XYZ file of C-alpha atoms in Angstrom:
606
model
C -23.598 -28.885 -3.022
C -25.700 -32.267 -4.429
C -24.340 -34.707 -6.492
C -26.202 -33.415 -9.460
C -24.682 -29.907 -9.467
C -22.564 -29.104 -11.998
C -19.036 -29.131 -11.414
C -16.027 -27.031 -12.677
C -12.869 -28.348 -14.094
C -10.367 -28.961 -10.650
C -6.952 -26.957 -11.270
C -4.655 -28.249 -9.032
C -2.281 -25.941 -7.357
C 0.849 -24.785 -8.821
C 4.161 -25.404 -6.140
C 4.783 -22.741 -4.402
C 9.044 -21.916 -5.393
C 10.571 -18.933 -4.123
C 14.906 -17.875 -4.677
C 14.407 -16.033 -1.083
C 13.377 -19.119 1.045
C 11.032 -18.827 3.484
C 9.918 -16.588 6.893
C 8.509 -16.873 10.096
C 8.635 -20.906 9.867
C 11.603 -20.872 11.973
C 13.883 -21.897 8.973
C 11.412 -24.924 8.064
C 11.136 -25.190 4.489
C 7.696 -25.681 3.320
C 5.816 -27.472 0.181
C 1.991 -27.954 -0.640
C 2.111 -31.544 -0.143
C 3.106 -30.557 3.814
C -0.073 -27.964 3.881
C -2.360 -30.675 2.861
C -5.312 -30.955 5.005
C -5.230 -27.435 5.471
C -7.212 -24.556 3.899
C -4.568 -21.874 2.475
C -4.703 -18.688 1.391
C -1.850 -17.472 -0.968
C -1.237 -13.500 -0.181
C 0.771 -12.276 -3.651
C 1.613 -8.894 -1.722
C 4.425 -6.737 -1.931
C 5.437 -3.910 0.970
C 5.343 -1.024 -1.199
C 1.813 -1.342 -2.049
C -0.672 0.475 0.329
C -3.350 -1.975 -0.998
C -1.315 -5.102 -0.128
C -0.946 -3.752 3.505
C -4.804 -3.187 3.766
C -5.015 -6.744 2.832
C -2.728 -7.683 5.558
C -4.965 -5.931 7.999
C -7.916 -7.155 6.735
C -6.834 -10.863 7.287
C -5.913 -10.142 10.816
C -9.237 -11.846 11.935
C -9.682 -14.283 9.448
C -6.059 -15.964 10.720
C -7.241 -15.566 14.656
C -10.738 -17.094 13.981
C -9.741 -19.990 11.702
C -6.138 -20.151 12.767
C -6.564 -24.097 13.471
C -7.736 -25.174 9.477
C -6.436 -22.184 7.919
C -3.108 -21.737 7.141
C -2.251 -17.921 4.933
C 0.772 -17.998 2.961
C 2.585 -14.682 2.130
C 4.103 -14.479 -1.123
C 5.928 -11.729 -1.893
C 6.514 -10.698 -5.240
C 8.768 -7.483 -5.614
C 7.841 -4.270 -8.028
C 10.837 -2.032 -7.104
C 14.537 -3.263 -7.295
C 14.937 -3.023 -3.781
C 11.673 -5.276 -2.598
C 14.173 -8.198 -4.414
C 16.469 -7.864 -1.407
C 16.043 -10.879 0.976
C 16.936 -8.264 4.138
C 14.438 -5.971 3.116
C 11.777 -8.500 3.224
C 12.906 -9.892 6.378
C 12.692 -6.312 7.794
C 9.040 -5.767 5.589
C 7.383 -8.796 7.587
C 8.281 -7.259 10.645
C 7.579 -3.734 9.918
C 4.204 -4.690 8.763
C 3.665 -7.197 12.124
C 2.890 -10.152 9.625
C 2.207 -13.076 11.755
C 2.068 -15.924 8.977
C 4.591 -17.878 6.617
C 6.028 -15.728 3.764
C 7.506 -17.192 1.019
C 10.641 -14.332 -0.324
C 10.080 -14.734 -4.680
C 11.949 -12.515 -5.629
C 12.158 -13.463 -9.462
C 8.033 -14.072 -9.049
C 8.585 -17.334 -10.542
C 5.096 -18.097 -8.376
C 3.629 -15.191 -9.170
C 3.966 -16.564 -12.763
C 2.660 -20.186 -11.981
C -0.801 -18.612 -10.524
C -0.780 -16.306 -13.304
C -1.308 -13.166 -10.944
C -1.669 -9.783 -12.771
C -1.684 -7.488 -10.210
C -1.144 -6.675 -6.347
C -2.526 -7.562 -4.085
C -4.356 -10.978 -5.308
C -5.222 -14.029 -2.885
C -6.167 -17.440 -3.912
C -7.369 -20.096 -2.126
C -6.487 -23.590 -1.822
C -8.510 -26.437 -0.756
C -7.444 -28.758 1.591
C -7.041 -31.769 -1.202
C -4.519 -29.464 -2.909
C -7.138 -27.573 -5.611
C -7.431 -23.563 -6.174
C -10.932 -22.951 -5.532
C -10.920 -19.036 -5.697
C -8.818 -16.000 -6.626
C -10.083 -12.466 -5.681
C -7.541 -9.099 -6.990
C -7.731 -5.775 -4.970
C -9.099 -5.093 -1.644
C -12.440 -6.068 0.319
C -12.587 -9.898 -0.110
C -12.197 -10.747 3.435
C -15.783 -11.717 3.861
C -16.253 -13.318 0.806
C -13.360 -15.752 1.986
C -13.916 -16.198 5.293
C -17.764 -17.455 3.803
C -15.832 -19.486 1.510
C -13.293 -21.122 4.271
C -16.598 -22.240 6.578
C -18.221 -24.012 3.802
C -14.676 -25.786 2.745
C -14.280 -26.259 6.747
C -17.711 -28.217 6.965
C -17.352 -30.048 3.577
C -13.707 -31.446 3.950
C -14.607 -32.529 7.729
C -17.289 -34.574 6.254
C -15.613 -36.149 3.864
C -12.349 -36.477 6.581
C -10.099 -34.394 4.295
C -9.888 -31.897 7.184
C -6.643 -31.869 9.147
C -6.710 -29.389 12.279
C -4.099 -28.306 14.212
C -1.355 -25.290 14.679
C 0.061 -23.886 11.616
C 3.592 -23.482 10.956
C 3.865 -19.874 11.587
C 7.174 -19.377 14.029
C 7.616 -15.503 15.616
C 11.140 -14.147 15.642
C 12.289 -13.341 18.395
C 12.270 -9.419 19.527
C 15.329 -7.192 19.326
C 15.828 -4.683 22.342
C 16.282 -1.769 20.335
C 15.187 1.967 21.378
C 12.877 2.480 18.338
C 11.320 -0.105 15.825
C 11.227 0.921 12.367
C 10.727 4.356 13.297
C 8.593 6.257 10.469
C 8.783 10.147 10.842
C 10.051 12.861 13.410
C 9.073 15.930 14.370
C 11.785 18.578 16.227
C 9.553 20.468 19.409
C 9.791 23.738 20.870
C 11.649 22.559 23.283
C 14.622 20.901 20.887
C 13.504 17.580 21.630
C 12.499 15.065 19.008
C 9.317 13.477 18.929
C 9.548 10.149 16.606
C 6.629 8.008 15.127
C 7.756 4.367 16.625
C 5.630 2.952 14.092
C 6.045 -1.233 14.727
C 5.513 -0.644 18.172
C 2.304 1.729 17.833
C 4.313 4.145 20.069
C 5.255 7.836 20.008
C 8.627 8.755 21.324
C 10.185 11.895 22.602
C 13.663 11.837 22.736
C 16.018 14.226 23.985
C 18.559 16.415 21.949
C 20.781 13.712 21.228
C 17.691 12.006 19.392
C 18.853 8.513 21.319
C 17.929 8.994 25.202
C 14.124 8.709 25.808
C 11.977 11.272 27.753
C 8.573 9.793 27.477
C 7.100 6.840 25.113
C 3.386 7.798 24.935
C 0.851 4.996 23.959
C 0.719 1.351 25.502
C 2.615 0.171 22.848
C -0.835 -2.166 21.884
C -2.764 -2.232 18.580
C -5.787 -0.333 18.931
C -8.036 3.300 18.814
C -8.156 4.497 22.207
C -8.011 7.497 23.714
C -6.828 8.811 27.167
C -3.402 9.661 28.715
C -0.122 8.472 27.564
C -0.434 5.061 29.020
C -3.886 4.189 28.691
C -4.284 6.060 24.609
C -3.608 3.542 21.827
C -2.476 3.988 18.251
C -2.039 1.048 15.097
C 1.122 1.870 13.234
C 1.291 5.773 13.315
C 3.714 7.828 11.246
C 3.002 11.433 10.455
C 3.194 14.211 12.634
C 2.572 18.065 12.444
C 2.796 20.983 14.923
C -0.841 22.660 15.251
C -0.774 26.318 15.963
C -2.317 25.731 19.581
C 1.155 23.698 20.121
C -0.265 20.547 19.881
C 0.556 17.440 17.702
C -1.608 15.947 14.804
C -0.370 12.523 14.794
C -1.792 10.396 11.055
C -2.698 7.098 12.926
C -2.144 5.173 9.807
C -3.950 1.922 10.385
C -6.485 2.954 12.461
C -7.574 5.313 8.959
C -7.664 8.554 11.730
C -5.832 11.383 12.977
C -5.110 12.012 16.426
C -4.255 15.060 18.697
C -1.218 14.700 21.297
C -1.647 17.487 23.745
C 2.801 17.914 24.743
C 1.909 19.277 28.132
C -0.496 16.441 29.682
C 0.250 13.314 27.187
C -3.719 13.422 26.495
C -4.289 12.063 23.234
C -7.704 12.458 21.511
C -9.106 11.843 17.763
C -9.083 14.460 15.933
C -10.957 12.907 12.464
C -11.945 9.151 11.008
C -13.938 6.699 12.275
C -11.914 4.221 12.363
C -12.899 2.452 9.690
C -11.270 2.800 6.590
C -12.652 4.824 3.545
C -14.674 3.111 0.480
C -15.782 4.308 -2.677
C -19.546 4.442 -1.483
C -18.057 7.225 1.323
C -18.635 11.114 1.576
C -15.648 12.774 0.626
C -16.253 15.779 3.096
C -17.992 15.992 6.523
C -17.375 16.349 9.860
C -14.489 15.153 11.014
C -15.309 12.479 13.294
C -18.268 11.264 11.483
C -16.078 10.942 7.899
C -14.131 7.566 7.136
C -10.162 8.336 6.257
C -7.626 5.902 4.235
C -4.409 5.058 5.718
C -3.158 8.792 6.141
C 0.782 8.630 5.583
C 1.807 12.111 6.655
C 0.494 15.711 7.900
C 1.390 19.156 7.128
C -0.310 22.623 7.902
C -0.313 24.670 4.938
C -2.610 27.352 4.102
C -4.114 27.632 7.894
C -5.410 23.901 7.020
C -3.582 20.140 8.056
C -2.879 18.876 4.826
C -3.213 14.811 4.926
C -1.471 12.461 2.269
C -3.856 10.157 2.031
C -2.125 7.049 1.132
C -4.673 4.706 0.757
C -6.620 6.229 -1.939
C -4.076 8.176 -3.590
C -5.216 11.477 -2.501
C -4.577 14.603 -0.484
C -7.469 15.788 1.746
C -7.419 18.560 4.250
C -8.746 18.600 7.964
C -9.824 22.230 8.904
C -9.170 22.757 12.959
C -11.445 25.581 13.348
C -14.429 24.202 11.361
C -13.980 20.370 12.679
C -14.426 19.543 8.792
C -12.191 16.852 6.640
C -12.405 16.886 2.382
C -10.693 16.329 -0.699
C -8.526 18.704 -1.847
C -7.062 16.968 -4.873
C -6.953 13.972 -6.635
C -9.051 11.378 -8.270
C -8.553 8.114 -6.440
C -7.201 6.771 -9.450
C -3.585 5.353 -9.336
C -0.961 7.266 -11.719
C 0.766 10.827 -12.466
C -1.344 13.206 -13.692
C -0.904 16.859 -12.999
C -3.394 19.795 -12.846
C -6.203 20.805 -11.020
C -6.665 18.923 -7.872
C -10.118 17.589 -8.899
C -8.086 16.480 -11.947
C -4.845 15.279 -10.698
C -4.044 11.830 -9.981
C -1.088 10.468 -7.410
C 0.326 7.140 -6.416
C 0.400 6.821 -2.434
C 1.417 9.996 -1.214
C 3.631 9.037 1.565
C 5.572 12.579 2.298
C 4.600 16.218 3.016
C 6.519 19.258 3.534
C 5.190 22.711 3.312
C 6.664 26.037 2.020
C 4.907 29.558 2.342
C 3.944 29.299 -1.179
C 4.400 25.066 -1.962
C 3.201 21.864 -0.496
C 5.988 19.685 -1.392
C 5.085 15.660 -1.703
C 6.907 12.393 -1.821
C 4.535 10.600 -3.874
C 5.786 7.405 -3.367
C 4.513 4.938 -6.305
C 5.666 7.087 -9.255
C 8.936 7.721 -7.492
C 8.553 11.218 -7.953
C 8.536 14.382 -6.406
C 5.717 16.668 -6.683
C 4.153 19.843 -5.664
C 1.135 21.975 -4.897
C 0.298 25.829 -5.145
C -2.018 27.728 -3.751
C -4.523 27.789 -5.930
C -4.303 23.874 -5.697
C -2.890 22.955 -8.712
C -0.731 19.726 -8.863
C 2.603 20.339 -10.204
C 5.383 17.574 -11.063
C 9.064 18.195 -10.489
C 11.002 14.895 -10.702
C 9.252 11.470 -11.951
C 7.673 10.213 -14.830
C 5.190 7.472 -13.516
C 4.364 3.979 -12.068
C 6.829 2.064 -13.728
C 10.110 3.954 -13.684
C 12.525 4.426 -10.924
C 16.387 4.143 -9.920
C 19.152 6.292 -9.058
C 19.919 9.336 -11.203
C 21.241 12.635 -10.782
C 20.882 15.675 -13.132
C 18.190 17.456 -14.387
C 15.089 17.088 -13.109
C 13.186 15.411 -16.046
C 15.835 13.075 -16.753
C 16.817 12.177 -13.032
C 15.125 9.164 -11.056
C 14.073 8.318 -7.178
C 12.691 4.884 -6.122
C 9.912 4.793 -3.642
C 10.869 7.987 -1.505
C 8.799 8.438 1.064
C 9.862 12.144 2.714
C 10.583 15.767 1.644
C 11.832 18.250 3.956
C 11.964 22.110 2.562
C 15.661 23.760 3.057
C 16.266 27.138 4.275
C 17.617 28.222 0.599
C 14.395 26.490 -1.405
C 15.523 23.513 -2.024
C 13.933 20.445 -0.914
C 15.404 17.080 1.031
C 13.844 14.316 -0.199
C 14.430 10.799 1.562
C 14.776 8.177 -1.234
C 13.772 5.449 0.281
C 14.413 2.094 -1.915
C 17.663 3.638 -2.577
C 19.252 4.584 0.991
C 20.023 8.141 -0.002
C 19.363 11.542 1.021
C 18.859 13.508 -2.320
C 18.482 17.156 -3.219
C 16.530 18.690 -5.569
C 16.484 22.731 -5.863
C 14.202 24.473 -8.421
C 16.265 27.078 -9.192
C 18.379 25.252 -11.082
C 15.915 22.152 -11.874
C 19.132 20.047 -10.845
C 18.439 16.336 -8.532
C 22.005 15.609 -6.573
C 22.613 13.201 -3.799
C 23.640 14.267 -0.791
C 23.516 11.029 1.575
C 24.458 7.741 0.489
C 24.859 4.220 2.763
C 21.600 5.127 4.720
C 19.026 2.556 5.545
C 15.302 2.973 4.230
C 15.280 6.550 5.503
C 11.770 7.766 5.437
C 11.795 11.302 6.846
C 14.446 14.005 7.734
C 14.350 17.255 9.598
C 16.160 20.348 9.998
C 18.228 20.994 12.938
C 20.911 24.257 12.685
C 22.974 23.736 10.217
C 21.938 19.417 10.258
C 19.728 17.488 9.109
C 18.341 14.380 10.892
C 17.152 11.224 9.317
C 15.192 8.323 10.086
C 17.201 5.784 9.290
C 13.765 3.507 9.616
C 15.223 -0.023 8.849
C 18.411 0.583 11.205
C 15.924 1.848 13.915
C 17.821 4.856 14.798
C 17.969 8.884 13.880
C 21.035 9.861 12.213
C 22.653 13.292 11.808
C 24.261 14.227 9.128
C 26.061 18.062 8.224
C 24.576 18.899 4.731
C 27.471 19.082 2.278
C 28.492 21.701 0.759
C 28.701 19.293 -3.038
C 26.740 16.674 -3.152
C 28.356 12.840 -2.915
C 28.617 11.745 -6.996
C 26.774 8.060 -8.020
C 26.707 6.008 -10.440
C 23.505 6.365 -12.307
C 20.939 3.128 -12.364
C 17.763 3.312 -14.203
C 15.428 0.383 -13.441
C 12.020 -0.237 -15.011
C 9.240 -2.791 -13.135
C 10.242 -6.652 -13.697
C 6.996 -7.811 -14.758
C 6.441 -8.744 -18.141
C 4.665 -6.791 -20.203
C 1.622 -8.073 -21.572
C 1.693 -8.761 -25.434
C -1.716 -7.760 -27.542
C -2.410 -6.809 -30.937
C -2.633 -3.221 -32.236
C -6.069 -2.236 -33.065
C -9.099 -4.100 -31.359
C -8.848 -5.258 -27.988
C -11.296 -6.333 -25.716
C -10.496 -5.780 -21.837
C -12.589 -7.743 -19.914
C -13.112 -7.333 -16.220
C -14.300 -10.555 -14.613
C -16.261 -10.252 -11.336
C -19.074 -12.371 -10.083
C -21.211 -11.675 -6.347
C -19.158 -14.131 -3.905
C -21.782 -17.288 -2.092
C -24.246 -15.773 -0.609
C -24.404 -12.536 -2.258
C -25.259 -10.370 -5.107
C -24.483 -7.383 -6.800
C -26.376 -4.013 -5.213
C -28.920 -2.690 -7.934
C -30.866 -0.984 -5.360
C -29.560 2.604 -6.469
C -28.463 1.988 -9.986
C -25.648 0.316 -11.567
C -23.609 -1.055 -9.222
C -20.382 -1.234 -11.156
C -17.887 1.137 -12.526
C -14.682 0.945 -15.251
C -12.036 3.251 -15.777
C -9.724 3.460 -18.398
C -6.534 5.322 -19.050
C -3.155 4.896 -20.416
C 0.739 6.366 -20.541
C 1.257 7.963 -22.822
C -2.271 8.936 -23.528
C -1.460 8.519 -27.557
C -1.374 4.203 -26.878
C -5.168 4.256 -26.611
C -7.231 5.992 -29.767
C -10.970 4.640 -28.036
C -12.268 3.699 -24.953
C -10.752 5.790 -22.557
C -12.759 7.150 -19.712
C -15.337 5.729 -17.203
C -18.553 3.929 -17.464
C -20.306 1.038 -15.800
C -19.826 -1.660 -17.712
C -17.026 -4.000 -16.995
C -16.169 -4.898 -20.498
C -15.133 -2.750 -23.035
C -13.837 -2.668 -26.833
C -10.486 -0.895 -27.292
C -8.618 0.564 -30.008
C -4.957 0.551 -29.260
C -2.387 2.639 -31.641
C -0.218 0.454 -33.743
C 2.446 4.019 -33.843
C 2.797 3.020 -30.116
C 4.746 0.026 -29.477
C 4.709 -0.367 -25.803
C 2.731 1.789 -22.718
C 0.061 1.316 -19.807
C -3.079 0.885 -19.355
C -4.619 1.893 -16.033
C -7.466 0.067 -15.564
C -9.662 0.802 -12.207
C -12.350 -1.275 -11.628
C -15.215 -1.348 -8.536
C -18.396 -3.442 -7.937
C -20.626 -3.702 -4.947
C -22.674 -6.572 -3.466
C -24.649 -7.288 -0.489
C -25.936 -10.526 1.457
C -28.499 -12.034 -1.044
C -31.042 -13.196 1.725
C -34.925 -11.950 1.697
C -35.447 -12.079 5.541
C -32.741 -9.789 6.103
C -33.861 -5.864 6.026
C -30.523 -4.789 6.022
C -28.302 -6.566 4.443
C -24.729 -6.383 5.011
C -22.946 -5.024 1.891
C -19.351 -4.809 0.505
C -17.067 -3.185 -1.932
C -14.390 -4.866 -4.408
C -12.170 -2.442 -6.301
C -8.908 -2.916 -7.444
C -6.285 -0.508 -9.325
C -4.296 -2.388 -12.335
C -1.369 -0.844 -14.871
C -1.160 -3.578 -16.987
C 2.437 -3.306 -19.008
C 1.351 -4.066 -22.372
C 3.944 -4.468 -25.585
C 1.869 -4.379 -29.236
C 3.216 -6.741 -31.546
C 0.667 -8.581 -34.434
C 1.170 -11.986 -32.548
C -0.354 -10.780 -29.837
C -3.618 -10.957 -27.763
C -6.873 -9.536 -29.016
C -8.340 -9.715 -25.613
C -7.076 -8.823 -22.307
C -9.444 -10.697 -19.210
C -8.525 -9.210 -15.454
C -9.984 -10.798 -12.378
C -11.486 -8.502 -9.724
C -13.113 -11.494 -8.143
C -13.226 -15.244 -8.679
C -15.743 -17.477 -7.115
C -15.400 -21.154 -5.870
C -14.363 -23.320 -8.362
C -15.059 -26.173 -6.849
């Protein structure tokens, strides 16, 4: 950059203020002014959100290459009731192998400072104290990684550059059995087999579901195939008896599925590449040749694996005999919408459990429950969206979940489903369309299966399985409703003009090469809020016409553009892929805004 360039207003950084303290600094309490010198990245994430844990992957490198002049903050700013717990945070970081500061903000008074609309969003700020980028959604990885060398090799020039180790402090390990265990599987043979998730490990455990038989994986991050000390998964959870007796494992992180032969320990790849799926992906193929998205859970149904596919909100199937992976329902698009499959829309599917006539679903986001027939049609039995969760019994459209993340079918119908967020075990049985409670006073339990006349649970955040006799009445609770704690957004009835800002990061520009390279799609709950411009198209700004009989709703606004490397020499330029998923709380009143601007990507502002 020349003297003569023009130059952007500097914003200095807001202080970063959290209720919750801070993590992994080894009880060091940290301000800007102590980070000065350094490049930081703010990480407004919280451990719900599939997205924000992509993000958290997809820094990995960036903190390992640059890990002496950058330092990445965690900020973690709660949607569900239960994120606001310090514990659960504490536990989060660790779950989710997080190996930087994280400031606990619960009330988001910083997400409020940086004015932050949406999960995940990083900003970046330079090493004299100024924000010099903000990027929402997914993908930016290598937009800031171009961005930290060029602040590396201006701010050593002009000595503003301070290298050295960051203030990142690990905890120290606890010697338990299992680590945040995510779901279980009872064998043939009685035993338990147990997705060890933190520690990348499977574990079979005997009848008692504490004494170990076998741990199979090396306990490593990584893809790798082989026997049960030499194979390698990245944070596995779901798991599925095939019909030849073997195990489909949904290796979460590493975007595949894997095959665990129980005789031998072998475990191969069954489908993904490894590489997680983009919008610019096939949606069918073969299975090793096709890119998957964080698959949560498995579950055969219909003489097909059934995956939830948590990282783009969808279910696709893997077909054993044909070696073939595809969509069987959903849009990618974030919300509750039921129907078709090609029609319906979920919200990280997280749990599967299948019926001779029903695919049952934890679908995790909405805090509902859901279901699928076998003509694929998307069914909802308990949840009404993104926004609203707690703890209610009662009939089904009235009662409430928050975050659950398993279902297990019961012998008389019924289904199990483990409410996550609120440390129950609830009930729901469609005969009667009544939700009860049948489990209170667990911790984070994430899946539960059938043994006799018990039912096990993975109690994930005490690290354990826990039996429990199902009860004859369920346990009575007080009701809680909750809705999100973000403010809701306050425009004018009528006109509104929703903007979606992105601009090609240095050293790139958007892909033309095929046609637009940018896409918008609109929605809201209820449907009746918006009267015009609903629907998809590629322009990134559009007029809307909100309905002044609606006096508060959603709008879902999904957004994706592409770019590539902007250089001539280069044949084959690398390219990339920002998209990001908002519901924007909005409250009409005539004070309000006329124009609503959201950030997929911001460029340095330097």
């Amino acid at each position: 950059m020349t003297d003569s360039a023009p130059r952007r207003t500097r914003v200095r950084a807001p202080e970063l203020i959290g209720k919750g303290g801070w993590l992994n600094t080894g009880d060091q309490q940290y301000t800007l002014a102590d980070l000065r010198g350094r490049i930081v990245v703010l990480d407004f994430w919280t451990f719900c959100c599939i997205n924000c844990l992509h993000v958290l992957d997809e820094l990995r490198e960036l903190e390992e290459r640059h890990r002496d002049t950058v330092v990445i903050i965690g900020v973690h700013s709660p949607k569900f009731v239960h994120e606001a717990e310090h514990q659960a945070v504490v536990d989060a970081v660790e779950r989710y192998g997080v190996e930087h500061p994280v400031l606990d903000d619960p009330e988001l008074a910083t997400w409020k400072q940086y004015a932050v609309r949406a999960w995940p969003t990083l900003v970046v700020i330079d090493p004299e104290g100024y924000v010099v980028a903000q990027h929402a959604g997914e993908g930016h990885a290598h937009a800031i990684e171009k961005l930290v060398e060029e602040l590396e090799a201006e701010h050593e020039a002009k000595g503003t550059l301070r290298r050295g180790d960051g203030p990142y402090v690990a905890p120290e390990p606890e010697p338990t059995v299992l680590r945040f265990p995510g779901k279980v599987l009872l064998l043939p043979s009685g035993n338990f087999l147990v997705s060890d998730t933190t520690r990348h490990q499977l574990v079979e455990l005997e009848q008692d579901g504490e004494t170990v038989v076998r741990r199979i994986g090396s306990g490593d991050r990584g893809l790798a195939d082989g026997g049960a000390e030499q194979a390698s998964f990245n944070e596995p959870q779901g798991l599925a008896l095939l019909d030849d007796g073997a195990v489909v494992v949904a290796d979460t992180v590493n975007h595949a599925l894997r095959r665990l032969d129980l005789a031998t320990g072998e475990v191969t790849t069954l489908a993904g590449t490894g590489k997680q799926w983009m919008q610019s992906n096939p949606t069918s193929g073969p299975a090793r040749e096709t890119a998957l998205s964080s698959p949560w859970d498995v579950a055969v149904f219909g003489g097909k694996v059934w995956i939830a596919m948590a990282g783009v909100h969808q279910l696709w199937t893997y077909d054993p005999a044909a070696g073939t992976v595809e969509v069987a329902a959903g849009t990618t698009n974030e919300g509750l919408v039921d129907g078709p499959g090609t029609e319906a829309w979920f919200a990280q599917p997280s749990g599967l459990a299948a019926t001779e006539d029903r695919l049952w679903l934890a679908d995790s986001e909405n805090s509902a429950l859901r279901w699928v027939d076998l003509e694929g049609h998307v069914h909802t039995a308990v949840g009404t969206g993104l926004f609203d969760f707690g703890h209610r019994d009662g009939a089904a459209e009235q009662a409430l979940f928050q975050h659950p993340l398993g279902v297990t079918a019961l012998p008389d119908g019924s289904v199990a489903v483990s409410d996550t967020y609120n440390h129950a075990l609830r009930r729901f049985d469609p005969a009667t369309g009544e939700v009860t409670t049948l489990a209170t006073d667990l911790r984070e339990p994430s899946d539960a299966v059938l043994v006799g006349e018990d039912i096990v649970v993975v109690e994930s955040a005490r690290h354990r399985l826990t039996r429990l006799r199902l009860p004859e009445e369920a346990v009575r609770v007080e009701a809680v409703a909750h809705r999100t704690q973000r403010a809701a957004t306050e425009v004018a009835p009528g006109r509104l003009l929703l903007d979606v800002i992105f601009q090609a990061p240095a050293g790139q520009k958007l892909d033309l090469r095929y046609g637009p390279s940018t896409r918008l799609l609109v929605s809201s709950t209820p449907p009746e809020l918006l009267l015009k411009g609903e629907g998809a198209d590629t322009d990134l700004s559009r007029e809307l016409e909100l309905n002044p009989a609606v006096t508060e709703g959603i709008l879902h606004v999904s957004a994706m553009a592409a770019s590539c490397d902007d250089d001539p020499a280069n044949e084959y330029p690398a390219c990339h892929v920002h998209q990001q998923d908002w519901g924007v709380p909005v409250r009409l009143t005539e004070a309000g805004a006329d124009r609503l601007p959201l950030v997929l990507a911001g460029m340095d502002e330097r």
